[in-house]
Coordinates of C-alpha atoms in Angstrom, one line a residue:
M23 CA 4.8 21.1 8.8
L24 CA 7.6 18.7 8.8
P25 CA 7.6 15.0 9.7
I26 CA 11.0 15.4 11.3
L27 CA 12.9 14.1 14.3
Q28 CA 12.6 16.9 16.8
S29 CA 14.5 14.9 19.8
C30 CA 17.3 17.4 19.9
F31 CA 15.1 20.4 20.9
G32 CA 13.4 21.5 23.9
I33 CA 10.2 23.3 24.4
G34 CA 9.4 25.8 21.8
G35 CA 12.5 24.4 19.7
K36 CA 15.1 26.0 21.4
M37 CA 18.5 24.0 20.6
K38 CA 19.8 22.0 23.8
N39 CA 23.3 21.1 24.3
N40 CA 24.2 17.9 22.7
N41 CA 27.4 17.4 24.6
N42 CA 25.5 15.7 27.2
I43 CA 24.9 12.9 24.9
A44 CA 28.3 12.3 23.7
K45 CA 29.6 12.5 27.1
N46 CA 27.1 9.9 28.8
W47 CA 26.1 7.8 25.8
R48 CA 27.2 4.7 27.7
L49 CA 24.6 5.4 30.5
L50 CA 21.7 6.5 28.2
S51 CA 22.4 3.1 26.3
G52 CA 22.0 1.2 29.6
Q53 CA 25.3 0.5 30.9
N54 CA 23.8 0.8 34.4
N55 CA 20.4 -0.5 33.4
W56 CA 18.9 3.0 33.1
E57 CA 19.1 3.3 36.9
G58 CA 17.6 6.6 38.1
L59 CA 16.7 7.6 34.7
L60 CA 13.5 6.4 34.1
D61 CA 11.3 8.1 36.7
P62 CA 11.3 10.9 36.3
L63 CA 12.5 10.4 33.0
D64 CA 15.9 11.9 32.2
F65 CA 15.8 14.6 29.6
D66 CA 18.9 13.4 27.4
L67 CA 17.3 9.5 27.5
R68 CA 14.2 11.1 26.3
R69 CA 15.7 12.7 23.3
C70 CA 17.7 9.2 22.7
L71 CA 14.3 7.1 22.7
L72 CA 12.8 9.7 20.4
H73 CA 15.9 9.5 18.1
Y74 CA 15.8 5.8 18.1
G75 CA 11.7 5.4 17.9
D76 CA 12.1 7.8 14.7
V77 CA 14.6 5.4 13.0
A78 CA 12.2 2.6 14.0
Q79 CA 9.5 4.6 12.3
A80 CA 11.3 5.2 9.0
S81 CA 10.9 1.2 8.4
Y82 CA 7.2 1.9 8.3
D83 CA 7.2 5.1 6.4
T84 CA 9.2 3.5 3.5
F85 CA 7.1 0.5 3.4
D86 CA 4.9 0.1 0.1
R87 CA 1.5 -1.1 1.4
Q88 CA -0.5 -0.5 -1.8
K89 CA -1.7 -4.3 -2.8
A90 CA -2.3 -3.1 -6.0
S91 CA 1.1 -2.1 -6.6
K92 CA 3.6 -4.9 -7.8
Y93 CA 5.9 -3.6 -5.1
A94 CA 3.7 -4.0 -2.2
G95 CA 5.8 -5.3 0.7
S96 CA 9.0 -3.5 -0.8
S97 CA 10.6 -0.2 0.2
M98 CA 9.5 2.7 -1.7
Y99 CA 12.8 4.3 -1.5
S100 CA 16.2 3.5 -2.2
K101 CA 19.2 3.6 0.1
K102 CA 20.4 6.4 -1.6
D103 CA 19.4 10.0 0.8
F104 CA 17.0 7.4 2.4
F105 CA 16.5 9.6 5.8
A106 CA 15.8 12.7 3.4
K107 CA 12.8 10.8 1.8
V108 CA 11.2 9.6 5.3
G109 CA 11.7 13.4 6.7
L110 CA 14.5 12.8 9.1
D111 CA 17.1 15.0 7.6
K112 CA 16.0 18.6 8.5
A113 CA 16.5 20.2 12.1
N114 CA 18.5 16.9 12.9
P115 CA 22.0 17.0 13.9
Y116 CA 22.6 13.2 13.7
N117 CA 23.3 12.1 10.3
Y118 CA 23.2 8.3 9.4
R119 CA 23.9 6.3 6.1
V120 CA 21.5 3.5 4.9
T121 CA 24.3 0.6 4.4
K122 CA 21.8 -2.3 3.7
F123 CA 18.2 -3.4 3.3
F124 CA 17.2 -6.8 4.6
Y125 CA 14.4 -8.8 3.9
A126 CA 12.2 -11.7 5.5
T127 CA 10.1 -14.6 4.6
S128 CA 8.8 -17.1 6.9
G129 CA 8.7 -21.1 6.8
I130 CA 5.2 -21.3 8.6
D131 CA 2.1 -19.5 8.0
V132 CA 2.1 -16.2 9.5
P133 CA -0.6 -13.2 9.3
D134 CA -0.7 -10.7 6.1
A135 CA 0.2 -7.9 9.1
F136 CA 3.5 -9.6 9.3
I137 CA 4.4 -10.7 5.4
F138 CA 2.6 -8.5 3.0
K139 CA 1.6 -9.6 -0.3
S140 CA 0.8 -8.0 -3.5
M141 CA -2.3 -8.5 -5.9
S142 CA -0.2 -8.2 -8.8
R143 CA 0.5 -11.1 -11.0
E144 CA 4.2 -9.3 -11.7
A145 CA 4.7 -8.8 -7.9
W146 CA 8.4 -8.1 -7.4
S147 CA 8.3 -11.0 -4.8
K148 CA 5.8 -13.4 -3.8
E149 CA 7.8 -14.9 -1.0
S150 CA 9.7 -11.8 0.6
N151 CA 9.1 -8.6 2.4
F152 CA 11.3 -5.6 3.0
M153 CA 11.9 -6.1 6.9
G154 CA 14.3 -3.2 7.8
F155 CA 17.7 -1.7 7.6
V156 CA 21.0 -1.2 8.9
A157 CA 22.7 2.1 9.1
V158 CA 25.8 3.6 10.6
A159 CA 26.3 7.2 12.0
S160 CA 28.2 9.3 9.5
D161 CA 31.7 11.0 10.2
D162 CA 30.3 14.5 11.1
S163 CA 27.9 12.9 13.7
V164 CA 30.6 10.7 15.4
A165 CA 31.4 13.4 17.8
L166 CA 28.0 14.5 18.7
L167 CA 26.8 10.8 19.6
G168 CA 30.2 10.1 21.2
R169 CA 30.9 7.1 19.0
R170 CA 30.3 5.3 15.9
D171 CA 26.8 4.1 16.1
I172 CA 25.5 1.2 14.2
V173 CA 21.6 1.2 13.9
I174 CA 19.4 -1.8 13.2
A175 CA 15.6 -1.1 12.6
W176 CA 13.3 -3.8 12.3
R177 CA 9.8 -3.2 10.8
G178 CA 6.9 -4.2 12.7
S179 CA 3.4 -5.5 11.7
I180 CA 1.6 -3.5 9.0
Q181 CA -2.4 -4.2 9.6
S182 CA -4.8 -4.1 12.3
L183 CA -4.2 -6.0 15.8
E184 CA -6.7 -8.5 14.6
W185 CA -4.1 -11.3 14.2
V186 CA -3.6 -11.5 18.4
N187 CA -6.9 -13.3 18.5
D188 CA -6.0 -15.9 15.9
F189 CA -2.1 -16.4 16.2
Q190 CA -0.8 -19.3 17.9
F191 CA 1.8 -18.5 20.4
N192 CA 3.7 -21.9 20.1
L193 CA 7.5 -22.0 21.6
V194 CA 10.2 -23.6 19.8
S195 CA 13.8 -24.4 20.6
A196 CA 16.4 -21.5 19.7
S197 CA 19.4 -23.8 20.1
N198 CA 20.4 -23.1 16.6
I199 CA 21.1 -19.8 17.5
F200 CA 22.0 -19.6 21.1
G201 CA 23.2 -23.4 21.7
D202 CA 22.8 -24.1 25.5
G203 CA 22.3 -20.5 26.3
G204 CA 25.8 -20.0 27.2
G205 CA 25.9 -22.8 29.7
G206 CA 24.2 -23.4 33.3
G207 CA 20.6 -23.0 32.0
G208 CA 18.1 -25.0 29.6
D209 CA 17.4 -24.9 26.6
P210 CA 16.4 -21.3 25.4
Q211 CA 12.9 -21.5 23.6
V212 CA 11.2 -18.4 21.7
H213 CA 8.0 -17.9 19.9
Q214 CA 7.7 -19.9 16.8
G215 CA 6.5 -17.0 14.7
W216 CA 9.1 -14.5 15.4
Y217 CA 11.7 -17.3 15.1
S218 CA 10.6 -18.4 11.5
I219 CA 10.5 -14.8 10.5
Y220 CA 14.1 -14.3 11.9
T221 CA 15.7 -17.4 10.6
S222 CA 13.6 -18.6 7.5
D223 CA 15.3 -18.4 3.8
D224 CA 13.8 -19.4 0.5
P225 CA 15.8 -20.4 -2.6
R226 CA 13.0 -19.2 -4.9
S227 CA 13.0 -15.8 -3.8
P228 CA 16.3 -13.6 -4.9
F229 CA 15.8 -11.4 -1.8
N230 CA 15.8 -14.2 0.5
K231 CA 18.3 -16.8 -0.6
T232 CA 19.6 -16.1 3.1
S233 CA 17.5 -15.4 6.0
A234 CA 17.0 -11.8 7.7
R235 CA 19.1 -13.0 10.4
Q236 CA 22.1 -14.0 8.2
Q237 CA 21.8 -10.8 6.1
V238 CA 21.8 -8.6 9.4
L239 CA 24.6 -10.3 10.9
A240 CA 26.7 -10.3 7.7
E241 CA 26.3 -6.6 7.6
V242 CA 27.1 -6.0 11.2
T243 CA 30.4 -8.1 11.0
R244 CA 31.5 -5.9 8.2
L245 CA 30.6 -2.6 9.8
V246 CA 32.5 -4.0 13.0
E247 CA 35.6 -4.8 11.0
K248 CA 35.6 -1.5 9.2
F249 CA 35.3 0.7 12.3
K250 CA 37.1 -1.5 14.8
S251 CA 39.6 1.0 15.5
E252 CA 36.9 3.3 16.9
E253 CA 34.6 3.5 19.6
I254 CA 31.5 1.6 18.4
S255 CA 27.7 0.8 19.6
I256 CA 25.2 -1.2 18.1
T257 CA 21.8 -0.1 18.9
I258 CA 18.7 -2.3 17.7
M259 CA 15.1 -1.1 17.5
G260 CA 11.7 -1.9 16.6
H261 CA 7.9 -1.6 17.2
S262 CA 5.6 -4.6 17.6
L263 CA 6.5 -7.6 15.5
G264 CA 9.9 -5.4 14.9
A265 CA 10.4 -5.1 18.6
A266 CA 10.2 -8.8 19.2
L267 CA 12.7 -9.3 16.1
A268 CA 15.0 -6.7 17.5
T269 CA 15.0 -8.3 20.9
L270 CA 16.2 -11.7 19.1
N271 CA 18.6 -10.0 17.0
A272 CA 20.3 -8.3 20.0
A273 CA 20.6 -11.6 22.1
D274 CA 22.0 -13.3 18.9
I275 CA 24.8 -10.6 18.2
I276 CA 26.1 -10.8 21.8
V277 CA 25.8 -14.6 22.3
N278 CA 27.6 -15.5 19.2
R279 CA 30.0 -12.6 19.5
F280 CA 29.3 -10.4 16.5
N281 CA 30.0 -7.3 18.7
R282 CA 33.7 -8.0 18.5
P283 CA 36.4 -7.8 15.6
K284 CA 37.8 -11.0 14.6
D285 CA 41.4 -10.0 15.6
R286 CA 40.2 -8.1 18.8
P287 CA 38.1 -10.2 20.4
N288 CA 38.5 -8.6 24.0
K289 CA 37.0 -5.2 22.4
A290 CA 33.3 -5.8 22.8
C291 CA 30.8 -3.1 22.0
L292 CA 28.0 -2.4 23.8
V293 CA 24.8 -3.7 22.2
T294 CA 21.1 -2.2 23.0
A295 CA 17.5 -2.8 22.2
I296 CA 15.2 -0.1 22.1
V297 CA 11.7 -1.7 21.9
F298 CA 8.3 -0.1 21.5
A299 CA 5.1 -2.3 22.4
S300 CA 6.9 -5.5 22.3
P301 CA 5.3 -8.6 22.7
R302 CA 7.1 -11.2 24.9
V303 CA 9.7 -13.1 23.0
G304 CA 10.7 -16.4 24.9
D305 CA 10.4 -18.5 28.1
S306 CA 12.2 -18.2 31.3
N307 CA 15.4 -19.9 29.9
F308 CA 15.4 -17.2 27.2
K309 CA 15.2 -14.5 29.8
Q310 CA 17.9 -16.2 31.8
M311 CA 20.2 -16.4 28.9
F312 CA 19.5 -12.8 28.3
S313 CA 20.3 -11.6 31.9
K314 CA 23.8 -13.8 31.8
Y315 CA 25.0 -11.2 29.2
N316 CA 24.0 -8.1 30.9
E317 CA 27.3 -6.5 30.9
E318 CA 27.2 -6.0 27.1
L319 CA 23.6 -6.6 26.3
K320 CA 20.7 -4.1 27.3
A321 CA 17.1 -3.9 26.5
L322 CA 14.7 -1.3 27.4
R323 CA 11.0 -1.7 26.6
I324 CA 8.7 1.0 26.2
R325 CA 5.2 0.1 27.2
N326 CA 2.0 2.2 27.0
A327 CA -0.4 1.6 29.6
F328 CA -3.5 0.5 27.6
D329 CA -1.8 -1.4 24.9
I330 CA -2.5 -4.9 25.1
I331 CA 0.3 -6.3 22.8
P332 CA 3.0 -6.4 25.5
N333 CA 0.6 -8.6 27.4
Y334 CA 1.1 -11.4 24.7
P335 CA 1.7 -14.3 24.9
L336 CA -0.2 -14.6 28.3
I337 CA 1.3 -17.8 29.4
G338 CA 4.9 -19.4 29.4
Y339 CA 6.9 -16.4 28.4
A340 CA 8.7 -13.8 30.4
D341 CA 9.9 -10.3 30.0
V342 CA 13.4 -9.3 29.5
G343 CA 15.4 -6.1 30.2
E344 CA 13.9 -3.0 32.0
E345 CA 10.5 -1.5 31.3
L346 CA 9.7 2.4 30.8
G347 CA 6.0 2.8 31.4
I348 CA 3.9 5.7 29.5
D349 CA 0.4 6.7 29.6
T350 CA -1.0 8.2 26.1
T351 CA -4.5 8.6 27.5
K352 CA -3.2 11.5 29.7
S353 CA -2.4 13.5 26.6
M354 CA -4.7 16.4 25.6
Y355 CA -4.0 16.2 22.1
L356 CA -5.5 12.7 21.4
K357 CA -9.1 11.6 20.7
T358 CA -10.7 10.1 24.0
P359 CA -10.9 7.3 25.2
G360 CA -9.0 5.8 22.4
N361 CA -8.8 2.7 21.0
F362 CA -6.6 -0.7 20.3
T363 CA -4.7 1.3 17.2
S364 CA -4.3 4.4 19.0
W365 CA -2.6 2.8 22.1
H366 CA -0.4 0.7 19.9
N367 CA 0.6 3.0 17.2
L368 CA 4.2 3.9 17.3
E369 CA 3.9 7.7 16.6
A370 CA 1.4 7.6 19.6
Y371 CA 4.3 5.9 21.6
L372 CA 6.6 8.5 20.7
H373 CA 4.3 11.3 21.7
G374 CA 3.9 9.6 25.2
V375 CA 7.8 9.5 25.4
A376 CA 7.8 13.1 24.8
G377 CA 5.4 13.9 27.0
T378 CA 5.3 11.4 29.9
R379 CA 5.9 12.7 33.4
G380 CA 6.0 9.3 35.2
S381 CA 5.0 9.3 38.9
E382 CA 4.8 13.0 39.2
G383 CA 1.4 12.5 37.0
G384 CA 0.1 14.8 34.1
F385 CA 1.3 15.0 30.7
Q386 CA 3.4 18.0 29.3
L387 CA 5.6 17.8 25.8
V388 CA 8.9 18.2 27.9
V389 CA 10.5 17.4 24.4
H390 CA 8.7 19.3 21.8
R391 CA 7.4 17.0 19.3
D392 CA 4.9 17.7 16.3
I393 CA 1.6 16.1 17.1
A394 CA 0.9 16.1 13.5
L395 CA 3.0 12.9 13.2
M396 CA 0.6 10.8 15.1
N397 CA -2.2 10.9 12.0
K398 CA 0.5 9.9 9.6
F399 CA -1.7 6.5 9.1
T400 CA -4.2 7.0 11.5
D401 CA -7.0 9.2 12.9
I402 CA -6.1 9.8 16.5
V403 CA -5.4 13.5 16.9
K404 CA -8.4 15.6 18.2
D405 CA -10.1 17.2 15.0
E406 CA -9.7 20.8 16.6
Y407 CA -5.9 20.4 15.7
L408 CA -6.8 20.2 12.1
V409 CA -4.4 17.4 11.1
P410 CA -5.3 15.6 7.9
V411 CA -6.0 12.0 8.4
S412 CA -3.5 9.3 6.9
W413 CA -1.6 12.1 5.8
W414 CA 1.8 10.3 4.9
T415 CA 1.1 9.0 1.3
Q416 CA 3.2 9.5 -1.9
K417 CA 1.7 12.2 -4.2
N418 CA -1.2 11.0 -6.2
K419 CA -0.6 7.5 -4.2
G420 CA 2.1 7.1 -6.8
M421 CA 0.3 7.3 -9.9
V422 CA 2.4 9.6 -12.4
Q423 CA 0.9 11.0 -15.7
Q424 CA 2.7 9.9 -18.9
D425 CA 3.5 12.0 -21.9
D426 CA 0.4 10.7 -23.7
G427 CA -1.8 11.7 -20.8
S428 CA -2.3 8.1 -19.5
W429 CA -1.5 7.5 -15.8
K430 CA 0.7 4.6 -14.4
L431 CA 1.7 3.6 -10.9
M432 CA 5.3 4.2 -10.3
D433 CA 5.9 3.8 -6.7
H434 CA 9.1 2.5 -6.3
E435 CA 12.8 3.4 -6.5
I436 CA 15.1 1.0 -7.5
D437 CA 18.5 1.1 -6.2
N438 CA 21.3 0.7 -9.0
H439 CA 22.2 -2.5 -7.4
D440 CA 20.3 -4.5 -4.5
D441 CA 22.8 -6.1 -2.3
N442 CA 20.4 -8.7 -1.6
V443 CA 20.2 -10.1 -5.3
S444 CA 23.1 -11.7 -6.9
D445 CA 24.3 -10.7 -10.3
D446 CA 22.8 -13.7 -11.8
D447 CA 19.4 -13.0 -10.3
S448 CA 19.6 -9.7 -11.2
L449 CA 20.3 -10.4 -14.7
K450 CA 17.4 -12.8 -14.6
V451 CA 15.0 -10.1 -13.5
K452 CA 16.1 -7.5 -16.1
Q453 CA 15.8 -10.3 -18.7
G454 CA 12.4 -11.2 -17.7
R455 CA 11.4 -7.6 -17.9
L456 CA 12.9 -7.2 -21.6
I457 CA 10.9 -10.2 -22.6
K458 CA 7.5 -9.0 -21.2
M459 CA 8.2 -5.4 -23.0
G460 CA 9.1 -7.3 -26.3
C461 CA 6.0 -9.5 -25.9
L462 CA 3.8 -6.5 -25.4
R463 CA 5.0 -4.5 -28.5
L464 CA 4.6 -7.6 -30.5
L465 CA 1.1 -7.7 -29.3
R466 CA 0.5 -4.1 -30.1
K467 CA 1.4 -4.5 -33.3
A468 CA -0.7 -7.3 -34.0
L469 CA -3.7 -5.5 -32.6

């Protein structure tokens, strides 16, 4: 059983022609606002949504959620061979390479579901969390995709949905990002929590000397310049909290012209946000600004019928982009009637995308997708399908037996050089580890 991206296969696993995606990628990325493609859901668009949904899911699958680990809140896997480690390399024609991890903090108090904290006194960071990654299509996939695709995946909330009841949905001005919104409209305002996670830095953290926003924009700038002689697209995806941040990020890239090479300002590339279970991001002025850039800026919101998160915040906010509705309660594979978790879960959303029939009614896996994926972190697949509960975990939860027979938690791969940490900070971290090791040796000798 492989936790793989199956979006390039039809029913029964038969390979479909990938040339349609290469030829029609602009339409599939929303050039015409997905007119005529959403109901019934176009087969190639269905495949694309699953592809980008799996990339978003990878930001969850690599996230260390063991509070006992000093690396809680970081990525378990390094950038090297990242997609192989999260199960997205086999039977997948599209190869991408992760070029950057980015990290976030918050200048205001936010729920633990957003910024996850380790219980260890030796925590890798007390202020920051892994928040996602930037990746780019490899040379061998450019022809299959029809362009050089740059993807940005924003991680969503980790824990239960209880945060909805207690979270404050205050609006704040986003003029520091968007100015006056392109002129002609009022000051765009966005949710204070999304804005804080997107824009906050913390000089105490070697991972957030700059904000998540600055980290992502710097990498986008670098990649757009590197591939400026090619056809480029920028596709941004996320789920829940990650969907809100992806929407902010997409608007930011367009309004501030990061989708254009510096010496070719007229060569703008299409920026598309594919977002699942997204809460609302901003007010009517934000929506007006978003719509103003409709020629280059696209957003498709996928929404499950019984999921409450897309309804929030209830007052003072407006939806942006286009909407694709799904209803996972029609699936014969999921436990009924379901609950908040099953209706909001990203893997369940992707199951819904694979099987939705829109106004035709019913449910059928038009694109084959392994139902086992839905039980990665949950218990929502019917028991008769014999899928273990919460099966996505490291062997022995990261505990590794040592030569002396003892067990040690080793649940984190360290990159040779983390591109968010300066050489000076990296040296300080290494020196700190050596000092601790030396002190431990002296203590053992004394005992």
